[in-house]
CSV table of C-alpha atoms and ligand atoms in Angstrom, one decimal:
chain,number,residue,atom,x,y,z
A,1,UNK,CA,0.1,0.0,0.1
A,2,UNK,CA,1.4,3.3,-1.1
A,3,UNK,CA,1.8,5.7,2.1
A,4,UNK,CA,0.1,9.1,1.6
A,5,UNK,CA,2.6,12.3,1.8
A,6,UNK,CA,1.5,14.8,4.3
A,7,UNK,CA,1.3,18.2,3.1
A,8,UNK,CA,0.8,20.2,6.3
A,9,UNK,CA,4.2,21.2,7.8
A,10,UNK,CA,6.1,21.1,4.5
A,11,UNK,CA,8.4,23.7,3.8
A,12,UNK,CA,8.5,25.7,0.3
A,13,UNK,CA,11.5,23.6,-0.9
A,14,UNK,CA,10.1,20.6,-0.1
A,15,UNK,CA,6.8,21.1,-2.0
A,16,UNK,CA,9.1,22.3,-4.8
A,17,UNK,CA,10.8,19.1,-4.9
A,18,UNK,CA,7.5,17.3,-4.7
A,19,UNK,CA,6.4,19.3,-7.9
A,20,UNK,CA,9.9,18.6,-9.7
A,21,UNK,CA,9.7,15.0,-8.8
A,22,UNK,CA,6.4,14.7,-10.4
A,23,UNK,CA,7.2,16.5,-13.5
A,24,UNK,CA,5.4,19.8,-12.5
A,25,UNK,CA,7.2,23.0,-12.7
A,26,UNK,CA,9.0,24.2,-9.3
A,27,UNK,CA,7.0,27.5,-9.2
A,28,UNK,CA,3.9,25.4,-8.1
A,29,UNK,CA,5.5,24.5,-5.0
A,30,UNK,CA,5.3,28.2,-4.3
A,31,UNK,CA,1.6,28.3,-5.0
A,32,UNK,CA,1.0,25.2,-2.9
A,33,UNK,CA,2.8,26.8,0.0
A,34,UNK,CA,0.8,30.0,-0.2
A,35,UNK,CA,-2.4,28.1,-0.6
A,36,UNK,CA,-1.6,25.8,2.4
A,37,UNK,CA,-0.6,28.2,4.9
A,38,UNK,CA,-2.5,31.5,3.8
A,39,UNK,CA,-5.4,30.4,2.0
A,40,UNK,CA,-6.3,27.1,3.8
A,41,UNK,CA,-10.0,28.1,4.0
A,42,UNK,CA,-10.2,27.6,0.3
A,43,UNK,CA,-11.0,24.3,-0.9
A,44,UNK,CA,-8.2,22.8,-3.3
A,45,UNK,CA,-10.9,22.5,-6.1
A,46,UNK,CA,-11.2,26.2,-6.2
A,47,UNK,CA,-7.6,27.4,-6.0
A,48,UNK,CA,-7.2,29.0,-9.7
A,49,UNK,CA,-3.6,29.1,-10.1
A,50,UNK,CA,-2.6,25.2,-9.7
A,51,UNK,CA,-3.1,23.1,-12.8
A,52,UNK,CA,-6.1,20.6,-12.6
A,53,UNK,CA,-3.7,17.6,-13.3
A,54,UNK,CA,-1.3,18.7,-10.1
A,55,UNK,CA,-4.6,19.1,-8.2
A,56,UNK,CA,-5.6,15.4,-9.0
A,57,UNK,CA,-2.0,14.4,-8.1
A,58,UNK,CA,-2.1,16.0,-4.8
A,59,UNK,CA,-5.6,14.5,-4.2
A,60,UNK,CA,-4.3,10.8,-4.9
A,61,UNK,CA,-1.0,11.2,-3.3
A,62,UNK,CA,-1.5,13.4,-0.2
A,63,UNK,CA,-3.2,13.9,3.1
A,64,UNK,CA,-3.6,17.4,3.7
A,65,UNK,CA,-4.4,18.0,7.3
A,66,UNK,CA,-3.4,16.4,10.4
A,67,UNK,CA,-5.7,17.6,13.1
A,68,UNK,CA,-9.3,17.4,13.8
A,69,UNK,CA,-11.2,20.0,16.3
A,70,UNK,CA,-12.8,17.7,19.0
A,71,UNK,CA,-13.8,20.4,21.1
A,72,UNK,CA,-14.1,24.1,21.6
A,73,UNK,CA,-14.7,25.7,24.8
A,74,UNK,CA,-15.5,29.3,25.0
A,75,UNK,CA,-15.2,31.2,28.3
A,76,UNK,CA,-17.8,33.2,29.8
A,77,UNK,CA,-15.6,35.4,31.7
A,78,UNK,CA,-13.4,36.7,28.8
A,79,UNK,CA,-13.2,35.8,25.0
A,80,UNK,CA,-10.7,33.1,25.6
A,81,UNK,CA,-11.4,29.9,23.6
A,82,UNK,CA,-9.7,26.6,24.3
A,83,UNK,CA,-9.4,24.2,21.5
A,84,UNK,CA,-9.0,20.5,21.8
A,85,UNK,CA,-7.6,18.8,18.8
A,86,UNK,CA,-7.3,15.0,17.8
A,87,UNK,CA,-4.3,13.9,16.1
A,88,UNK,CA,-4.1,11.1,13.3
A,89,UNK,CA,-3.1,8.7,16.0
A,90,UNK,CA,-6.1,9.4,18.3
A,91,UNK,CA,-4.0,11.6,20.5
A,92,UNK,CA,-5.3,14.8,21.8
A,93,UNK,CA,-3.6,18.4,22.0
A,94,UNK,CA,-4.9,21.7,23.2
A,95,UNK,CA,-4.5,25.4,22.1
A,96,UNK,CA,-5.7,28.5,23.4
A,97,UNK,CA,-6.9,31.7,21.6
A,98,UNK,CA,-6.8,34.8,24.0
A,99,UNK,CA,-8.2,38.3,22.6
A,100,UNK,CA,-7.2,41.5,24.6
A,101,UNK,CA,-8.3,44.7,22.3
A,102,UNK,CA,-6.3,44.5,19.1
A,103,UNK,CA,-4.1,41.5,20.0
A,104,UNK,CA,-5.0,38.0,19.5
A,105,UNK,CA,-2.4,35.6,20.9
A,106,UNK,CA,-2.3,31.9,20.5
A,107,UNK,CA,-0.9,29.6,23.0
A,108,UNK,CA,0.3,26.4,21.4
A,109,UNK,CA,1.5,23.1,22.2
A,110,UNK,CA,4.6,21.5,21.1
A,111,UNK,CA,4.2,17.8,22.7
A,112,UNK,CA,1.6,15.6,23.7
A,113,UNK,CA,2.1,15.6,27.4
A,114,UNK,CA,5.5,16.5,28.8
A,115,UNK,CA,8.0,14.8,30.9
A,116,UNK,CA,9.7,17.9,32.5
A,117,UNK,CA,7.4,17.1,35.5
A,118,UNK,CA,7.2,20.3,37.0
A,119,UNK,CA,5.2,19.9,40.4
A,120,UNK,CA,2.5,22.6,39.8
A,121,UNK,CA,1.6,21.7,36.1
A,122,UNK,CA,-1.4,19.6,34.9
A,123,UNK,CA,0.5,18.7,31.7
A,124,UNK,CA,3.3,17.6,33.7
A,125,UNK,CA,1.3,14.9,35.5
A,126,UNK,CA,0.4,13.1,32.0
A,127,UNK,CA,4.0,12.3,31.1
A,128,UNK,CA,5.2,12.6,27.9
A,129,UNK,CA,3.6,10.6,24.7
A,130,UNK,CA,5.5,12.0,21.7
A,131,UNK,CA,6.6,15.2,20.1
A,132,UNK,CA,4.5,17.1,17.6
A,133,UNK,CA,5.3,17.1,13.8
A,134,UNK,CA,5.9,20.5,12.3
A,135,UNK,CA,2.5,20.3,10.5
A,136,UNK,CA,0.6,19.4,13.7
A,137,UNK,CA,2.3,22.7,15.5
A,138,UNK,CA,1.5,24.7,12.4
A,139,UNK,CA,-2.1,23.5,12.1
A,140,UNK,CA,-3.2,24.6,15.4
A,141,UNK,CA,-2.7,28.1,14.4
A,142,UNK,CA,-4.5,27.4,11.0
A,143,UNK,CA,-7.5,26.0,12.7
A,144,UNK,CA,-7.6,28.9,15.2
A,145,UNK,CA,-7.4,31.6,12.6
A,146,UNK,CA,-10.3,29.6,10.6
A,147,UNK,CA,-12.5,29.4,13.7
A,148,UNK,CA,-11.9,32.8,15.3
A,149,UNK,CA,-11.6,34.8,12.0
A,150,UNK,CA,-9.6,37.2,13.7
A,151,UNK,CA,-6.0,38.1,12.5
A,152,UNK,CA,-3.5,36.3,14.9
A,153,UNK,CA,-1.0,38.7,16.2
A,154,UNK,CA,1.2,36.5,18.5
A,155,UNK,CA,2.2,33.1,19.2
A,156,UNK,CA,3.4,31.7,22.5
A,157,UNK,CA,4.7,28.3,22.9
A,158,UNK,CA,3.4,27.9,26.2
A,159,UNK,CA,0.7,25.0,25.8
A,160,UNK,CA,1.4,21.5,26.5
A,161,UNK,CA,4.8,20.2,26.1
A,162,UNK,CA,8.5,21.6,26.8
A,163,UNK,CA,9.4,23.1,23.0
A,164,UNK,CA,12.9,23.0,23.3
A,165,UNK,CA,12.6,19.0,23.9
A,166,UNK,CA,11.1,19.3,20.2
A,167,UNK,CA,13.5,21.8,19.4
A,168,UNK,CA,13.7,21.3,15.2
A,169,UNK,CA,10.1,20.9,14.6
A,170,UNK,CA,9.4,24.0,16.9
A,171,UNK,CA,12.2,26.0,14.9
A,172,UNK,CA,10.7,24.6,11.5
A,173,UNK,CA,7.1,25.9,12.5
A,174,UNK,CA,8.4,29.1,13.5
A,175,UNK,CA,10.1,29.7,10.2
A,176,UNK,CA,6.6,29.0,8.5
A,177,UNK,CA,4.9,31.4,11.0
A,178,UNK,CA,7.4,34.1,10.1
A,179,UNK,CA,7.3,33.5,6.2
A,180,UNK,CA,5.8,36.3,4.2
A,181,UNK,CA,4.0,34.2,1.8
A,182,UNK,CA,2.5,32.1,5.1
A,183,UNK,CA,1.6,33.8,8.3
A,184,UNK,CA,3.8,36.7,7.8
A,185,UNK,CA,4.4,37.3,11.7
A,186,UNK,CA,7.3,39.1,13.0
A,187,UNK,CA,9.9,37.3,14.9
A,188,UNK,CA,9.4,39.2,18.0
A,189,UNK,CA,5.6,38.0,17.9
A,190,UNK,CA,6.7,34.4,18.8
A,191,UNK,CA,7.6,33.6,22.2
A,192,UNK,CA,9.2,30.3,23.0
A,193,UNK,CA,9.0,29.5,26.6
A,194,UNK,CA,11.5,26.8,28.1
A,195,UNK,CA,11.7,25.3,31.6
A,196,UNK,CA,15.4,25.5,31.2
A,197,UNK,CA,16.6,22.9,28.9
A,198,UNK,CA,20.2,24.1,28.7
A,199,UNK,CA,21.6,22.3,25.7
A,200,UNK,CA,19.0,23.7,23.6
A,201,UNK,CA,19.1,27.5,25.0
A,202,UNK,CA,22.7,27.1,24.2
A,203,UNK,CA,21.9,26.1,20.6
A,204,UNK,CA,19.0,28.8,20.1
A,205,UNK,CA,21.7,31.5,21.2
A,206,UNK,CA,24.4,29.8,19.0
A,207,UNK,CA,21.9,29.6,15.9
A,208,UNK,CA,20.9,33.6,16.8
A,209,UNK,CA,17.2,32.9,16.6
A,210,UNK,CA,15.4,36.1,16.8
A,211,UNK,CA,12.3,34.7,18.6
A,212,UNK,CA,11.6,35.9,21.9
A,213,UNK,CA,12.9,33.6,24.8
A,214,UNK,CA,11.0,33.1,27.7
A,215,UNK,CA,12.3,31.1,30.9
A,216,UNK,CA,10.2,29.3,33.3
A,217,UNK,CA,12.1,30.4,36.5
A,218,UNK,CA,9.4,30.3,39.5
A,219,UNK,CA,12.2,30.3,42.0
A,220,UNK,CA,14.6,32.7,43.3
A,221,UNK,CA,17.1,29.9,44.6
A,222,UNK,CA,18.0,26.1,44.1
A,223,UNK,CA,16.4,25.0,47.2
A,224,UNK,CA,12.9,26.3,46.1
A,225,UNK,CA,13.4,25.3,42.6
A,226,UNK,CA,14.7,21.9,43.0
A,227,UNK,CA,11.4,21.4,45.1
A,228,UNK,CA,9.0,22.5,42.2
A,229,UNK,CA,11.0,21.7,39.1
A,230,UNK,CA,13.0,18.6,39.0
A,231,UNK,CA,14.8,19.8,35.7
A,232,UNK,CA,16.6,22.0,38.1
A,233,UNK,CA,18.5,19.1,39.6
A,234,UNK,CA,20.0,18.7,36.2
A,235,UNK,CA,20.7,22.4,35.2
A,236,UNK,CA,20.5,24.6,38.3
A,237,UNK,CA,19.9,28.4,38.4
A,238,UNK,CA,23.6,29.1,38.4
A,239,UNK,CA,24.1,27.3,34.9
A,240,UNK,CA,20.9,28.8,33.6
A,241,UNK,CA,21.9,32.4,34.3
A,242,UNK,CA,25.4,31.8,33.1
A,243,UNK,CA,23.9,30.6,29.6
A,244,UNK,CA,21.4,33.3,29.7
A,245,UNK,CA,24.2,35.9,29.9
A,246,UNK,CA,25.2,35.1,26.4
A,247,UNK,CA,21.5,35.9,25.2
A,248,UNK,CA,22.0,39.1,26.9
A,249,UNK,CA,25.4,39.9,25.2
A,250,UNK,CA,24.3,39.0,21.7
A,251,UNK,CA,21.1,41.0,21.4
A,252,UNK,CA,19.0,43.9,22.6
A,253,UNK,CA,16.1,41.7,23.0
A,254,UNK,CA,14.5,41.3,26.6
A,255,UNK,CA,14.5,37.8,28.2
A,256,UNK,CA,11.2,36.9,30.0
A,257,UNK,CA,11.1,35.2,33.1
A,258,UNK,CA,8.0,33.4,34.0
A,259,UNK,CA,7.2,33.0,37.7
A,260,UNK,CA,4.3,31.2,38.9
A,261,UNK,CA,3.3,32.3,42.4
A,262,UNK,CA,2.6,29.4,44.6
A,263,UNK,CA,1.2,30.3,48.3
A,264,UNK,CA,3.8,30.0,51.0
A,265,UNK,CA,6.3,28.5,48.5
A,266,UNK,CA,7.9,31.3,46.5
A,267,UNK,CA,5.8,34.4,47.0
A,268,UNK,CA,7.5,36.1,50.1
A,269,UNK,CA,8.9,39.4,50.0
A,270,UNK,CA,12.2,37.8,50.8
A,271,UNK,CA,11.7,35.6,47.8
A,272,UNK,CA,11.2,38.8,45.7
A,273,UNK,CA,14.4,40.7,47.1
A,274,UNK,CA,16.3,37.5,46.3
A,275,UNK,CA,14.8,37.1,42.7
A,276,UNK,CA,15.7,40.8,41.9
A,277,UNK,CA,19.3,40.5,43.1
A,278,UNK,CA,19.4,37.3,40.9
A,279,UNK,CA,18.1,39.3,38.0
A,280,UNK,CA,19.6,42.9,38.4
A,281,UNK,CA,22.2,42.3,35.6
A,282,UNK,CA,19.7,41.1,33.0
A,283,UNK,CA,17.7,43.0,30.4
A,284,UNK,CA,14.6,41.2,31.5
A,285,UNK,CA,10.9,41.4,32.3
A,286,UNK,CA,9.3,39.2,34.9
A,287,UNK,CA,5.9,37.6,34.2
A,288,UNK,CA,4.0,36.9,37.5
A,289,UNK,CA,1.6,34.2,37.1
A,290,UNK,CA,-0.9,33.7,39.9
A,291,UNK,CA,-1.3,29.9,40.3
A,292,UNK,CA,-4.4,28.3,38.6
A,293,UNK,CA,-5.5,25.9,41.0
A,294,UNK,CA,-5.4,22.2,39.6
A,295,UNK,CA,-5.5,18.9,41.8
A,296,UNK,CA,-2.5,18.8,43.9
A,297,UNK,CA,-0.6,20.3,46.9
A,298,UNK,CA,-0.4,23.9,45.7
A,299,UNK,CA,-2.5,26.9,46.4
A,300,UNK,CA,-2.7,30.3,44.7
A,301,UNK,CA,-1.2,33.3,46.6
A,302,UNK,CA,-3.6,36.1,47.8
A,303,UNK,CA,-4.0,39.0,45.6
A,304,UNK,CA,-2.6,41.4,48.1
A,305,UNK,CA,0.7,39.0,48.1
A,306,UNK,CA,0.8,39.0,44.7
A,307,UNK,CA,0.7,42.8,44.3
A,308,UNK,CA,3.2,43.1,47.2
A,309,UNK,CA,5.8,40.8,45.4
A,310,UNK,CA,5.3,42.7,42.1
A,311,UNK,CA,6.0,46.1,44.2
A,312,UNK,CA,8.9,44.7,45.7
A,313,UNK,CA,10.5,43.9,42.3
A,314,UNK,CA,9.7,47.3,41.1
A,315,UNK,CA,11.3,48.8,43.9
A,316,UNK,CA,14.5,47.0,43.0
A,317,UNK,CA,14.0,48.2,39.4
A,318,UNK,CA,13.0,44.8,37.7
A,319,UNK,CA,10.4,45.4,34.8
A,320,UNK,CA,7.3,43.2,36.0
A,321,UNK,CA,3.8,42.3,34.7
A,322,UNK,CA,1.2,40.4,36.7
A,323,UNK,CA,-0.6,38.1,34.0
A,324,UNK,CA,-4.1,37.6,35.6
A,325,UNK,CA,-5.3,34.2,34.1
A,326,UNK,CA,-7.6,34.0,31.3
A,327,UNK,CA,-10.1,31.3,30.7
A,328,UNK,CA,-10.0,30.1,33.9
A,329,UNK,CA,-13.7,28.7,33.9
A,330,UNK,CA,-12.5,26.5,30.8
A,331,UNK,CA,-9.3,25.3,32.3
A,332,UNK,CA,-7.4,27.2,29.8
A,333,UNK,CA,-5.4,29.3,31.9
A,334,UNK,CA,-1.2,28.5,32.4
A,335,UNK,CA,-0.5,25.1,33.8
A,336,UNK,CA,-4.2,23.7,33.2
A,337,UNK,CA,-3.9,21.9,29.7
A,338,UNK,CA,-4.1,18.4,30.2
A,339,UNK,CA,-6.7,17.2,27.9
A,340,UNK,CA,-8.8,15.8,30.7
A,341,UNK,CA,-11.8,15.2,28.5
A,342,UNK,CA,-10.1,12.8,26.0
A,343,UNK,CA,-12.0,9.8,27.5
B,1,LIG,S1,5.1,23.7,33.0
B,1,LIG,FE1,5.8,23.2,31.1
B,1,LIG,S2,7.7,22.3,31.1
B,1,LIG,FE2,6.9,22.1,33.1
B,1,LIG,S3,5.7,20.3,33.1
B,1,LIG,FE3,4.4,21.9,32.5
B,1,LIG,S4,4.4,21.7,30.3
B,1,LIG,FE4,6.0,20.7,31.1
C-alpha cells in the first residue's frame, strides 16, 4: 500500500521538490505553499493558479491535514477559546486563543504531554507521549485562525510540552509562521518558553534565532526550584543564568522570566528581593502568574501577596507584569492544559 504524503508542515523547498519529482514546474511549489498556509480556508478545487492535473495528483498522493477539532470551549468570563484537537493517531492536544483588544495571542502545544514534570503543572502529570510534527504545530494556528476569523498577532509556545525538547520541529514551524507567503508574523511576535533545557538554550543562542525567549523560572534559589521543578537538579539556576548571559550579550532583546506564584512556597517579600538580586544584570521582564488551582498540593497566593511581590520587584528596578489568567472557567489558564476530557 502506498503511504500518503502529508502536505501540512512541508516547507516551500519540500513542496517544490514534490512538484519537480512529479514533472511539474518548480514554481507550483510556491503556489501550494501559499495556499496551504495562507488560504487554507479555500478548497483545493477552487484554487485557480494550480493546474487541474496537479490538483488530481495531490488528491491521490497526499493527505493535507493532521488535526481534527474535537471540542471548542468558550470562556464566559473573557473571550478565551480553548481548542481540543485530535491527531491522526487519536491523541489529544490543546491550544488557546486569547483576545485582548487588538491583540490576538494563540498559545500552542509542542508535545503530547510533557516529561519535565514541574510539580505545579497539569500537563506535567500526564507524562510524555510524543513530540508534535511540524504540521501538527502549524495546523493549530490554521484552525484557530479559521475558527475565530480574527487575525493572529502573537504566538506563545506555552501550551502542552517543553518546546526545547522538540527543538527542530518548533524552529521549523516558526520559520513557516514568519514566512511572508504564509503567516507573515514578525519574529518578536513569537515567544518560546522553556523550563530551562540548557543544551537547547545554548543552541538557540548559537543559531542566533530572533524569536523571544521566555524562561519558566518560578524560584529565586535552587532550594525552592529543586522542589517544584526537577529539571533544576540537572541544570541549576547558576548554570541557567550563565547561559542566559550570552543571550544578553548578543542581542538587545529582553528575556522574559515566568514566575508562577505559589502560596507560601515562592511568594514572600524575601523571595522577591532574592529574585531581583538574581536578575539585576539582565535585560529582562518578569511575568508573574498567579497559580491556577489544579489538583495537587499547591494554592494560589492571595492577591495582596501577589501585588506586594510585584511592588518589591519594581522597587529593585525589575520590570514586572502580573498576568492575571484568562479562561480559568474552561481550564485554559497556564498550567491547566491536560486534555482531561479525552475519554
Ligand atoms: S510547566 Fe511546561 S515544562 Fe513544566 S511540566 Fe508543564 S508543560 Fe512541561
